[in-house]
Coordinates of C-alpha atoms in Angstrom, one line a residue:
Chain A
M98 CA 15.7 1.6 8.1
V99 CA 17.8 1.5 11.3
P100 CA 21.4 0.3 10.9
I101 CA 22.5 -2.5 13.0
D102 CA 25.0 -0.6 14.8
A103 CA 22.7 2.7 15.4
P104 CA 22.9 3.9 19.0
A105 CA 19.9 2.8 21.5
S106 CA 18.7 6.2 21.3
Y107 CA 18.7 6.5 17.5
T108 CA 16.5 9.2 15.7
S109 CA 15.9 9.3 11.9
E110 CA 19.4 11.1 11.7
N111 CA 21.0 7.7 12.2
C112 CA 18.7 5.9 9.7
L113 CA 18.6 5.3 6.3
W114 CA 15.4 6.4 4.7
V115 CA 13.5 4.3 2.1
Q116 CA 12.0 7.0 0.4
D117 CA 15.7 8.4 -0.3
V118 CA 16.7 5.0 -1.7
L119 CA 13.5 5.1 -3.9
Q120 CA 14.4 8.6 -5.0
W121 CA 17.9 7.5 -6.1
M122 CA 16.5 4.2 -7.9
Q123 CA 13.9 6.8 -9.8
E124 CA 17.1 9.2 -10.6
R125 CA 18.6 6.1 -12.4
E126 CA 15.3 5.5 -14.2
T127 CA 15.2 1.8 -12.7
G128 CA 12.3 -0.1 -14.7
L129 CA 11.0 -1.8 -11.7
N130 CA 11.5 -0.8 -8.0
I131 CA 10.8 -3.6 -5.3
F132 CA 11.3 -3.3 -1.7
L133 CA 10.9 -6.3 0.5
L134 CA 11.3 -5.1 3.9
D135 CA 11.3 -7.5 6.9
M136 CA 11.5 -5.3 9.7
C137 CA 9.5 -3.5 12.5
R138 CA 7.4 -0.3 11.6
K139 CA 7.2 1.3 15.0
I140 CA 7.0 5.0 15.2
N141 CA 10.2 5.9 16.9
L142 CA 9.5 8.0 20.1
N143 CA 12.9 9.4 20.1
D144 CA 11.9 11.2 16.9
G145 CA 9.8 14.4 16.7
I146 CA 7.8 14.8 13.6
P147 CA 9.2 12.9 10.8
P148 CA 10.3 14.8 7.7
Q149 CA 8.0 14.6 4.9
P150 CA 9.2 12.8 2.0
G151 CA 10.2 14.7 -1.3
Q152 CA 7.9 14.3 -4.4
L153 CA 8.3 11.1 -6.1
K154 CA 7.8 10.7 -9.8
V155 CA 4.6 8.7 -10.9
T156 CA 6.4 6.0 -12.5
A157 CA 3.9 3.2 -11.8
N158 CA 6.7 0.4 -11.1
I159 CA 7.0 0.7 -7.4
V160 CA 6.3 -2.2 -5.2
F161 CA 6.6 -2.5 -1.5
G162 CA 6.1 -5.8 0.4
Y163 CA 6.4 -4.9 4.2
A164 CA 6.5 -7.6 6.9
T165 CA 4.0 -5.8 9.0
C166 CA 1.5 -2.8 9.1
V167 CA 2.2 0.9 10.1
D168 CA 3.3 1.2 13.6
A169 CA 3.4 -2.6 14.2
E170 CA 6.2 -5.2 15.0
A171 CA 7.7 -8.1 12.9
F172 CA 8.7 -11.1 14.5
E173 CA 11.3 -14.0 13.9
V174 CA 11.2 -17.7 14.4
N175 CA 13.8 -20.0 15.2
K176 CA 13.7 -23.6 13.7
D177 CA 16.6 -26.1 13.4
D178 CA 19.0 -23.0 14.5
V179 CA 18.0 -20.9 11.7
S180 CA 16.5 -17.4 12.8
N181 CA 14.4 -16.2 10.1
G182 CA 11.8 -13.2 10.0
I183 CA 8.2 -14.7 9.7
F184 CA 7.7 -12.6 6.5
I185 CA 10.9 -14.0 4.9
S186 CA 9.9 -17.7 5.9
F187 CA 6.8 -17.5 4.1
L188 CA 8.1 -15.3 1.3
K189 CA 10.8 -18.0 0.6
Q190 CA 8.0 -20.5 -0.3
R191 CA 6.7 -18.5 -3.0
V192 CA 9.6 -16.2 -4.3
M193 CA 10.5 -18.3 -7.1
H194 CA 6.6 -18.7 -8.5
D195 CA 6.4 -17.4 -11.9
E196 CA 3.8 -14.8 -11.3
K197 CA 3.3 -11.0 -11.0
V198 CA 5.1 -9.9 -7.9
T199 CA 2.1 -8.2 -6.4
V200 CA -0.1 -11.6 -6.8
M201 CA 2.7 -13.7 -5.4
L202 CA 3.0 -11.2 -2.5
D203 CA -0.8 -11.2 -2.0
R204 CA -0.7 -15.0 -1.9
V205 CA 2.1 -14.6 0.8
A206 CA -0.2 -12.5 2.9
E207 CA -2.8 -15.2 2.9
D208 CA -0.2 -17.8 4.0
M209 CA 0.8 -15.4 6.8
G210 CA -2.8 -15.0 7.7
R211 CA -3.1 -18.8 8.6
C212 CA -0.1 -18.3 11.0
E213 CA -1.5 -18.4 14.4
I214 CA 1.4 -16.8 16.4
T215 CA 1.4 -13.4 14.5
R216 CA -2.7 -13.1 14.5
G217 CA -3.6 -9.7 15.4
R218 CA 0.3 -8.7 15.8
Q219 CA 1.8 -9.0 12.3
A220 CA 0.2 -8.8 8.9
L221 CA 2.1 -8.3 5.6
E222 CA 1.2 -5.0 3.8
L223 CA 1.2 -4.9 0.2
R224 CA 1.7 -1.3 -1.5
S225 CA 2.0 -1.2 -5.4
N226 CA 1.4 1.0 -8.2
L227 CA 2.8 -1.5 -10.7
S228 CA 0.8 -1.3 -13.8
E229 CA 2.7 -4.0 -15.8
R230 CA 2.8 -7.5 -15.3
R231 CA 6.3 -7.9 -13.9
G232 CA 7.5 -10.8 -11.7
L233 CA 10.7 -11.8 -10.0
T234 CA 11.4 -14.5 -12.3
D235 CA 11.3 -12.3 -15.4
R236 CA 14.4 -12.9 -17.4
I237 CA 17.0 -10.1 -17.2
Q238 CA 16.9 -8.0 -20.3
G239 CA 20.1 -6.6 -21.5
S240 CA 20.3 -2.9 -21.5
G241 CA 21.4 -2.7 -25.1
C242 CA 24.7 -1.5 -24.0
P243 CA 26.9 -4.4 -22.7
E244 CA 29.8 -2.0 -21.6
T245 CA 27.4 -0.5 -19.0
T246 CA 26.4 -3.9 -17.6
S247 CA 30.1 -5.1 -17.4
A248 CA 31.2 -1.6 -16.0
R249 CA 28.3 -2.3 -13.3
N250 CA 29.1 -5.9 -12.6
L251 CA 32.9 -4.8 -12.3
Q252 CA 32.1 -2.2 -9.8
W253 CA 30.0 -4.7 -7.7
A254 CA 32.8 -7.2 -8.0
I255 CA 35.6 -4.6 -6.6
A256 CA 33.4 -3.5 -4.0
H257 CA 33.4 -7.1 -2.7
V258 CA 36.9 -8.1 -3.4
L259 CA 38.6 -10.4 -0.8
P260 CA 42.2 -10.4 0.3
E261 CA 44.0 -13.1 -1.7
S262 CA 44.8 -16.5 -0.2
H263 CA 48.2 -16.4 1.4
N264 CA 50.6 -19.4 2.2
L265 CA 52.7 -18.6 5.3
Q266 CA 56.0 -20.6 6.2
F267 CA 57.0 -20.4 9.8
D268 CA 60.4 -21.1 11.6
S269 CA 59.0 -24.3 13.0
G270 CA 58.7 -25.8 9.5
V271 CA 54.9 -25.2 9.7
K272 CA 53.2 -24.2 6.3
V273 CA 49.9 -22.5 6.8
Q274 CA 47.2 -21.5 4.3
L275 CA 45.2 -18.3 5.1
G276 CA 42.1 -17.9 3.1
F277 CA 38.9 -15.5 2.8
A278 CA 35.3 -15.8 1.9
A279 CA 32.5 -13.4 1.9
E280 CA 29.3 -14.4 3.8
F281 CA 27.8 -10.9 3.2
S282 CA 29.2 -7.4 2.0
N283 CA 30.2 -6.9 5.7
I284 CA 30.6 -10.1 7.1
M285 CA 34.2 -12.3 6.2
I286 CA 35.4 -15.5 7.0
I287 CA 38.9 -16.2 7.5
Y288 CA 39.9 -19.7 7.8
T289 CA 43.2 -21.4 8.4
R290 CA 44.9 -24.9 7.7
I291 CA 47.9 -26.8 7.8
L292 CA 49.5 -27.5 4.5
E293 CA 52.8 -29.0 5.7
K294 CA 54.2 -29.9 9.2
P295 CA 57.7 -31.5 10.2
K296 CA 57.4 -35.0 11.5
D297 CA 58.3 -34.1 14.9
I298 CA 55.1 -32.1 15.4
V299 CA 52.2 -34.4 16.3
S300 CA 49.5 -31.9 15.6
C301 CA 49.2 -28.4 14.8
S302 CA 46.4 -25.5 14.4
V303 CA 46.7 -22.0 13.3
H304 CA 44.8 -19.2 15.7
L305 CA 43.9 -15.7 14.6
K306 CA 44.1 -13.1 17.3
D307 CA 44.7 -9.4 18.0
F308 CA 42.3 -8.1 15.5
T309 CA 42.0 -4.5 14.7
E310 CA 39.8 -2.7 17.3
G311 CA 36.2 -1.9 16.5
L312 CA 35.3 -5.2 14.9
D313 CA 32.3 -6.7 16.2
L314 CA 34.1 -10.4 17.1
D315 CA 32.9 -12.6 19.6
L316 CA 36.3 -14.4 20.7
K317 CA 34.4 -17.5 21.9
M318 CA 33.4 -18.2 18.6
S319 CA 36.6 -17.4 16.8
N320 CA 39.1 -20.2 15.6
Q321 CA 36.2 -23.0 15.5
E322 CA 36.5 -26.2 13.7
S323 CA 33.2 -25.7 11.9
L324 CA 31.4 -22.7 10.1
L325 CA 28.4 -23.3 12.4
D326 CA 30.4 -23.1 15.6
A327 CA 31.9 -19.7 14.1
G328 CA 28.4 -18.5 13.7
S329 CA 27.8 -18.9 9.9
L330 CA 25.2 -20.7 8.2
L331 CA 27.3 -21.2 5.0
P332 CA 27.7 -25.0 4.1
M333 CA 31.2 -26.1 5.1
D334 CA 32.1 -27.4 1.7
I335 CA 31.9 -24.3 -0.2
L336 CA 35.3 -23.2 1.6
L337 CA 37.3 -26.3 2.1
P338 CA 37.0 -29.8 1.3
A339 CA 35.3 -31.7 4.1
E340 CA 38.5 -34.1 4.6
L341 CA 40.8 -30.9 5.1
P342 CA 40.3 -29.6 8.6
G343 CA 40.6 -26.1 9.1
L344 CA 39.9 -23.4 11.7
Y345 CA 37.2 -20.6 11.0
T346 CA 36.7 -17.1 12.3
R347 CA 33.9 -14.9 11.3
L348 CA 34.5 -11.2 11.4
K349 CA 31.2 -8.9 11.4
G350 CA 30.5 -5.4 11.1
L351 CA 33.2 -4.8 8.6
Q352 CA 31.6 -1.5 7.7
R353 CA 32.8 -0.2 11.1
L354 CA 36.5 -0.5 10.3
K355 CA 38.2 2.9 10.4
K356 CA 41.5 1.5 9.3
E357 CA 43.1 -1.4 7.7
L358 CA 42.3 -4.7 9.1
T359 CA 45.2 -6.3 10.9
F360 CA 45.5 -9.6 12.9
T361 CA 48.2 -12.2 14.2
V362 CA 48.6 -15.6 12.7
C363 CA 49.5 -17.9 15.6
P364 CA 50.4 -21.7 14.9
V365 CA 50.1 -23.8 18.0
S366 CA 52.3 -26.9 17.7
I367 CA 52.4 -30.2 20.0
Y368 CA 55.6 -31.7 19.7
K369 CA 56.6 -35.3 20.1
L370 CA 58.5 -36.0 23.2
G371 CA 62.1 -37.5 22.8
Chain B
M279 CA -10.8 13.9 2.4
V280 CA -12.0 17.5 1.3
P281 CA -15.7 18.1 1.6
I282 CA -17.3 19.5 -1.6
D283 CA -18.2 22.7 0.3
A284 CA -14.9 23.2 2.1
P285 CA -13.4 26.6 1.9
A286 CA -11.0 27.2 -0.8
S287 CA -8.0 27.8 1.6
Y288 CA -9.0 24.6 3.5
T289 CA -6.8 23.0 6.1
S290 CA -7.0 19.6 7.7
E291 CA -9.4 20.9 10.2
N292 CA -11.9 21.3 7.3
C293 CA -11.4 17.7 6.1
L294 CA -12.5 14.1 7.0
W295 CA -9.5 12.0 7.8
V296 CA -9.8 8.5 6.1
Q297 CA -7.7 7.0 9.4
D298 CA -10.5 8.3 11.6
V299 CA -13.2 6.6 9.4
L300 CA -10.9 3.5 9.4
Q301 CA -10.6 3.7 13.1
W302 CA -14.2 4.0 13.5
M303 CA -14.7 0.8 11.5
Q304 CA -12.2 -1.0 13.5
E305 CA -14.1 0.0 16.7
R306 CA -17.1 -1.8 15.2
E307 CA -15.1 -4.8 14.5
T308 CA -16.0 -4.8 10.8
G309 CA -14.9 -8.1 9.0
L310 CA -13.5 -6.3 5.7
N311 CA -12.5 -2.7 5.4
I312 CA -12.1 -1.4 1.6
F313 CA -11.5 2.3 0.6
L314 CA -11.8 3.0 -3.1
L315 CA -10.6 6.8 -3.2
D316 CA -11.1 8.4 -6.4
M317 CA -9.4 11.6 -5.7
C318 CA -6.4 13.8 -5.6
R319 CA -3.6 13.2 -3.0
K320 CA -1.9 16.5 -3.3
I321 CA 0.0 17.4 -0.1
N322 CA -2.2 20.7 1.1
L323 CA 0.1 23.8 1.1
N324 CA -2.1 25.4 3.4
D325 CA -1.2 22.8 6.1
G326 CA 1.6 22.5 8.4
I327 CA 2.9 19.1 9.6
P328 CA -0.1 16.8 9.2
P329 CA -1.0 15.1 12.5
Q330 CA 0.1 11.6 12.9
P331 CA -2.4 8.8 12.9
G332 CA -3.4 7.2 16.1
Q333 CA -2.5 3.3 16.1
L334 CA -4.7 0.9 14.4
K335 CA -5.4 -2.8 15.1
V336 CA -3.7 -5.4 13.1
T337 CA -6.8 -6.8 11.6
A338 CA -5.5 -8.0 8.3
N339 CA -8.6 -7.0 6.5
I340 CA -7.8 -3.3 5.1
V341 CA -7.7 -2.4 1.6
F342 CA -7.1 0.7 -0.1
G343 CA -7.4 1.6 -3.7
Y344 CA -6.3 5.1 -4.5
A345 CA -6.9 6.6 -7.9
T346 CA -3.2 8.1 -7.8
C347 CA 0.2 7.9 -5.9
V348 CA 1.0 10.0 -2.7
D349 CA 1.2 13.7 -3.7
A350 CA -0.2 13.3 -7.3
E351 CA -3.4 14.3 -8.9
A352 CA -6.4 12.0 -10.4
F353 CA -8.0 13.1 -13.3
E354 CA -11.5 12.9 -14.8
V355 CA -13.0 11.9 -18.2
N356 CA -15.9 13.6 -19.9
K357 CA -17.9 10.7 -22.2
D358 CA -21.2 11.0 -23.5
D359 CA -22.0 13.8 -21.1
V360 CA -21.1 11.7 -18.3
S361 CA -17.9 12.9 -16.3
N362 CA -16.2 10.0 -14.1
G363 CA -12.9 9.8 -12.4
I364 CA -10.7 8.0 -14.5
F365 CA -10.0 5.4 -11.7
I366 CA -13.9 4.8 -11.4
S367 CA -14.1 4.3 -15.3
F368 CA -11.7 1.5 -15.3
L369 CA -12.8 0.0 -11.8
K370 CA -16.6 0.1 -13.4
Q371 CA -15.3 -2.5 -16.1
R372 CA -13.9 -5.0 -13.4
V373 CA -15.8 -4.2 -10.0
M374 CA -18.2 -7.1 -10.5
H375 CA -15.8 -9.7 -11.3
D376 CA -15.8 -12.6 -8.9
E377 CA -12.1 -12.5 -7.5
K378 CA -10.3 -11.4 -4.6
V379 CA -10.6 -7.6 -4.3
T380 CA -6.8 -7.1 -4.3
V381 CA -6.6 -9.3 -7.5
M382 CA -9.4 -7.1 -9.1
L383 CA -7.6 -3.8 -8.1
D384 CA -4.1 -5.0 -9.4
R385 CA -6.0 -5.8 -12.9
V386 CA -7.7 -2.3 -12.8
A387 CA -4.1 -0.9 -12.3
E388 CA -2.7 -2.7 -15.3
D389 CA -5.9 -1.5 -17.4
M390 CA -4.9 2.3 -16.3
G391 CA -1.2 1.7 -17.1
R392 CA -2.3 1.3 -20.8
C393 CA -4.2 4.6 -20.7
E394 CA -1.8 7.1 -22.6
I395 CA -3.5 10.2 -21.1
T396 CA -2.4 9.5 -17.4
R397 CA 0.9 8.1 -18.0
G398 CA 3.6 9.8 -15.8
R399 CA 0.7 11.5 -14.0
Q400 CA -1.6 9.2 -12.3
A401 CA -1.3 5.6 -11.4
L402 CA -3.7 3.5 -9.2
E403 CA -2.1 2.5 -5.7
L404 CA -3.1 -0.6 -4.2
R405 CA -2.5 -0.9 -0.3
S406 CA -3.5 -4.3 1.5
N407 CA -3.1 -6.4 4.4
L408 CA -6.1 -8.6 3.7
S409 CA -5.0 -11.9 4.5
E410 CA -8.4 -13.6 3.7
R411 CA -9.7 -14.3 0.0
R412 CA -12.4 -11.7 0.0
G413 CA -14.2 -10.0 -2.8
L414 CA -17.0 -7.5 -3.4
T415 CA -19.0 -10.2 -4.9
D416 CA -18.7 -12.3 -1.8
R417 CA -22.7 -13.1 -0.4
I418 CA -23.5 -11.0 2.7
Q419 CA -23.6 -13.3 5.4
G420 CA -25.9 -12.5 8.2
S421 CA -24.6 -11.8 11.6
G422 CA -26.6 -14.3 13.2
C423 CA -28.6 -11.7 14.9
P424 CA -31.4 -10.7 12.7
E425 CA -32.6 -8.0 14.9
T426 CA -29.4 -6.2 14.7
T427 CA -29.5 -6.3 10.8
S428 CA -33.2 -5.1 10.9
A429 CA -32.2 -2.2 13.2
R430 CA -29.3 -1.2 10.8
N431 CA -31.3 -1.3 7.8
L432 CA -34.0 0.7 9.6
Q433 CA -31.7 3.4 10.7
W434 CA -30.5 3.7 7.1
A435 CA -33.9 4.0 5.6
I436 CA -34.9 6.6 8.1
A437 CA -31.9 8.5 7.3
H438 CA -32.7 8.5 3.4
V439 CA -36.6 8.8 4.1
L440 CA -38.1 11.2 1.5
P441 CA -41.1 13.4 1.7
E442 CA -44.5 11.5 0.8
S443 CA -45.8 12.3 -2.5
H444 CA -48.6 14.8 -2.3
N445 CA -51.5 15.8 -4.6
L446 CA -52.3 19.4 -4.6
Q447 CA -55.9 20.7 -5.5
F448 CA -55.6 24.6 -6.9
D449 CA -58.7 26.9 -7.1
S450 CA -58.2 26.9 -11.1
G451 CA -59.5 23.3 -10.8
V452 CA -55.7 21.9 -11.6
K453 CA -54.8 19.0 -9.5
V454 CA -51.2 18.4 -9.3
Q455 CA -48.9 15.5 -8.0
L456 CA -45.8 16.4 -6.2
G457 CA -43.4 13.6 -6.0
F458 CA -39.7 13.1 -4.6
A459 CA -36.9 10.7 -5.4
A460 CA -33.4 10.3 -3.7
E461 CA -30.4 10.4 -6.2
F462 CA -27.8 10.4 -3.5
S463 CA -28.0 10.8 0.3
N464 CA -27.5 14.4 -0.3
I465 CA -29.4 15.0 -3.8
M466 CA -33.0 14.9 -4.2
I467 CA -35.4 15.0 -7.2
I468 CA -38.7 16.8 -6.9
Y469 CA -41.1 16.1 -9.9
T470 CA -44.4 17.6 -10.7
R471 CA -47.1 16.5 -13.0
I472 CA -50.7 17.3 -13.8
L473 CA -53.3 14.8 -12.7
E474 CA -56.5 16.7 -13.9
K475 CA -57.3 20.1 -15.6
P476 CA -60.5 21.8 -16.4
K477 CA -61.5 21.5 -20.0
D478 CA -60.9 25.4 -20.7
I479 CA -57.1 24.9 -19.8
V480 CA -55.5 24.3 -23.0
S481 CA -52.1 23.2 -21.2
C482 CA -50.6 23.4 -18.0
S483 CA -47.3 23.0 -16.1
V484 CA -46.3 23.3 -12.5
H485 CA -43.1 25.0 -11.7
L486 CA -41.5 25.0 -8.3
K487 CA -39.7 28.4 -7.0
D488 CA -38.7 30.2 -3.8
F489 CA -36.4 27.5 -2.3
T490 CA -35.1 27.6 1.1
E491 CA -31.7 29.7 1.1
G492 CA -28.5 27.9 1.2
L493 CA -29.2 25.1 -1.3
D494 CA -27.2 24.5 -4.3
L495 CA -29.7 24.9 -7.2
D496 CA -29.0 26.1 -10.5
L497 CA -32.2 27.6 -11.6
K498 CA -31.7 27.3 -15.2
M499 CA -31.6 23.6 -14.4
S500 CA -34.9 23.5 -12.4
N501 CA -38.2 22.6 -13.8
Q502 CA -36.8 20.6 -16.6
E503 CA -38.6 18.3 -18.8
S504 CA -36.2 15.4 -18.6
L505 CA -34.0 14.3 -15.6
L506 CA -30.9 14.6 -17.8
D507 CA -31.8 18.5 -18.4
A508 CA -32.1 18.7 -14.8
G509 CA -28.5 17.3 -14.1
S510 CA -29.4 14.0 -13.2
L511 CA -28.1 10.8 -14.8
L512 CA -30.8 8.7 -13.5
P513 CA -32.9 6.7 -16.2
M514 CA -36.3 8.5 -16.7
D515 CA -38.5 5.5 -16.0
I516 CA -37.7 5.1 -12.6
L517 CA -39.8 8.1 -11.7
L518 CA -42.5 8.4 -13.9
P519 CA -43.8 6.2 -16.9
A520 CA -42.5 7.7 -20.0
E521 CA -46.1 8.5 -21.1
L522 CA -46.8 11.0 -18.2
P523 CA -44.8 14.2 -19.0
G524 CA -43.6 16.1 -15.9
L525 CA -41.0 18.7 -14.7
Y526 CA -37.9 17.8 -12.7
T527 CA -35.9 19.9 -10.2
R528 CA -32.8 18.5 -8.7
L529 CA -31.7 19.7 -5.4
K530 CA -27.9 19.2 -4.4
G531 CA -26.1 20.1 -1.2
L532 CA -29.0 19.0 1.2
Q533 CA -26.4 18.5 4.0
R534 CA -26.2 22.2 4.0
L535 CA -29.9 23.0 5.1
K536 CA -30.0 24.7 8.4
K537 CA -33.8 24.8 8.4
E538 CA -36.7 23.0 6.9
L539 CA -36.9 22.7 3.1
T540 CA -39.7 24.7 1.8
F541 CA -40.7 26.0 -1.7
T542 CA -43.7 27.5 -3.7
V543 CA -45.6 25.2 -6.3
C544 CA -46.7 27.3 -8.9
P545 CA -49.2 26.0 -11.7
V546 CA -48.7 28.0 -15.2
S547 CA -52.1 27.5 -17.2
I548 CA -53.0 28.5 -20.6
Y549 CA -56.5 29.2 -20.9
K550 CA -58.6 28.7 -24.3
L551 CA -59.8 32.1 -25.3
G552 CA -63.5 32.9 -25.7

């Protein structure tokens, strides 16, 4: 798997090996290992002979759903401003169906087979040695050890902890709320809104700038009036009630940060004349 | 795939590559490509880095049913003197079911998963990009060109043509029928029976010997009174009516013959004394 920030001339050194992930999962004795991989599978011409995978255990609980065949490409579709891999578009229609995961993927393969634009170029590949009737809709079974479950949930939560919401008081009398929300593990949205302003200020908005270097930030899309304008597909109302206007900035590529995240909060006020 | 007569220290040079077979099938634009491979998949330590497969077309009609996982072994079971791969034993119970071939194989994987002796060592692996609902029980569709079909059937028949049945008259007055039957493309059964014998001969049987060198023939199992004793699992009555006794010799490894097949027909008679 090629990380989004791999160099253009990437080799297997820059990549994450699915077989390694599977091996780590097997070391933890996971009950079911499912990989749904919506990506190209082109052989990398920059690479020499790829290393041979280490030996896996025969656990009869591994399922791969590949968007495409070996050495073939996977494509995306744009619809209503939403860009989705073709595999995921079809998968989403069946992923909640209560049936064995292999049967569900086999049906997705049939659906995709009726799609004209991918014919001869992309076909779902299913690879499975799953011997039990397991589905994505199976109920989660407790490990019998609630402490382990809690510890794992806590670890996940800590890895995704957000900065706390701040209220900032400026000399001009403007009081600003600075809030944070996570879109993905490495994408964060920062929003600002005016909580109070003196009567002599007609209108005020709060801009963020001077971000730590190394972030993937499109300045033209920062400090936007809607999440969509900022590049996010999250629904607006999960952050702020619709009646409270704010400005949104979306920070991508947080995994590249080498030092603390810093930025400047900058209220822009329009005063009443006279 | 390793031929049965490959040297013990075989390398990929000695083997038949499944990917090559698939590529030849794709060149002929086959409508459905199914490989059911009941064999080990151990990585060959005599080999260096295996060559990378050439690019396949995305035809969305390829199904692999592997007896086991990558780099794992496949096992056999013996029951009632019949030795079958475990995969084939389970496959035989479902192969005639009228359902999509992927669904059928997925069920075989579940059956095999309940088999204690293979647990942790062998698990069926299904690999498929089949986008249409095709089964092994689908009716054969004519190609629309009956000449092509006839030509292909003829070619197949010629490749499997058997020597004609011979009646041999010996000086002793014994008349012998020499018959031939195919068990597989490279396994032939030769049977002999007495058609006539003079009254002074109490009993007579006809033995075959001095076969062309290079054949895989166990002398202790040649000239047997039953097909089973000769090593064949074919039912007796497909060759001779049960009431006509004969002797059976089973020739294996016909593909190794470098010259014409020759042998000696040898009647052994017991004469009435006085």
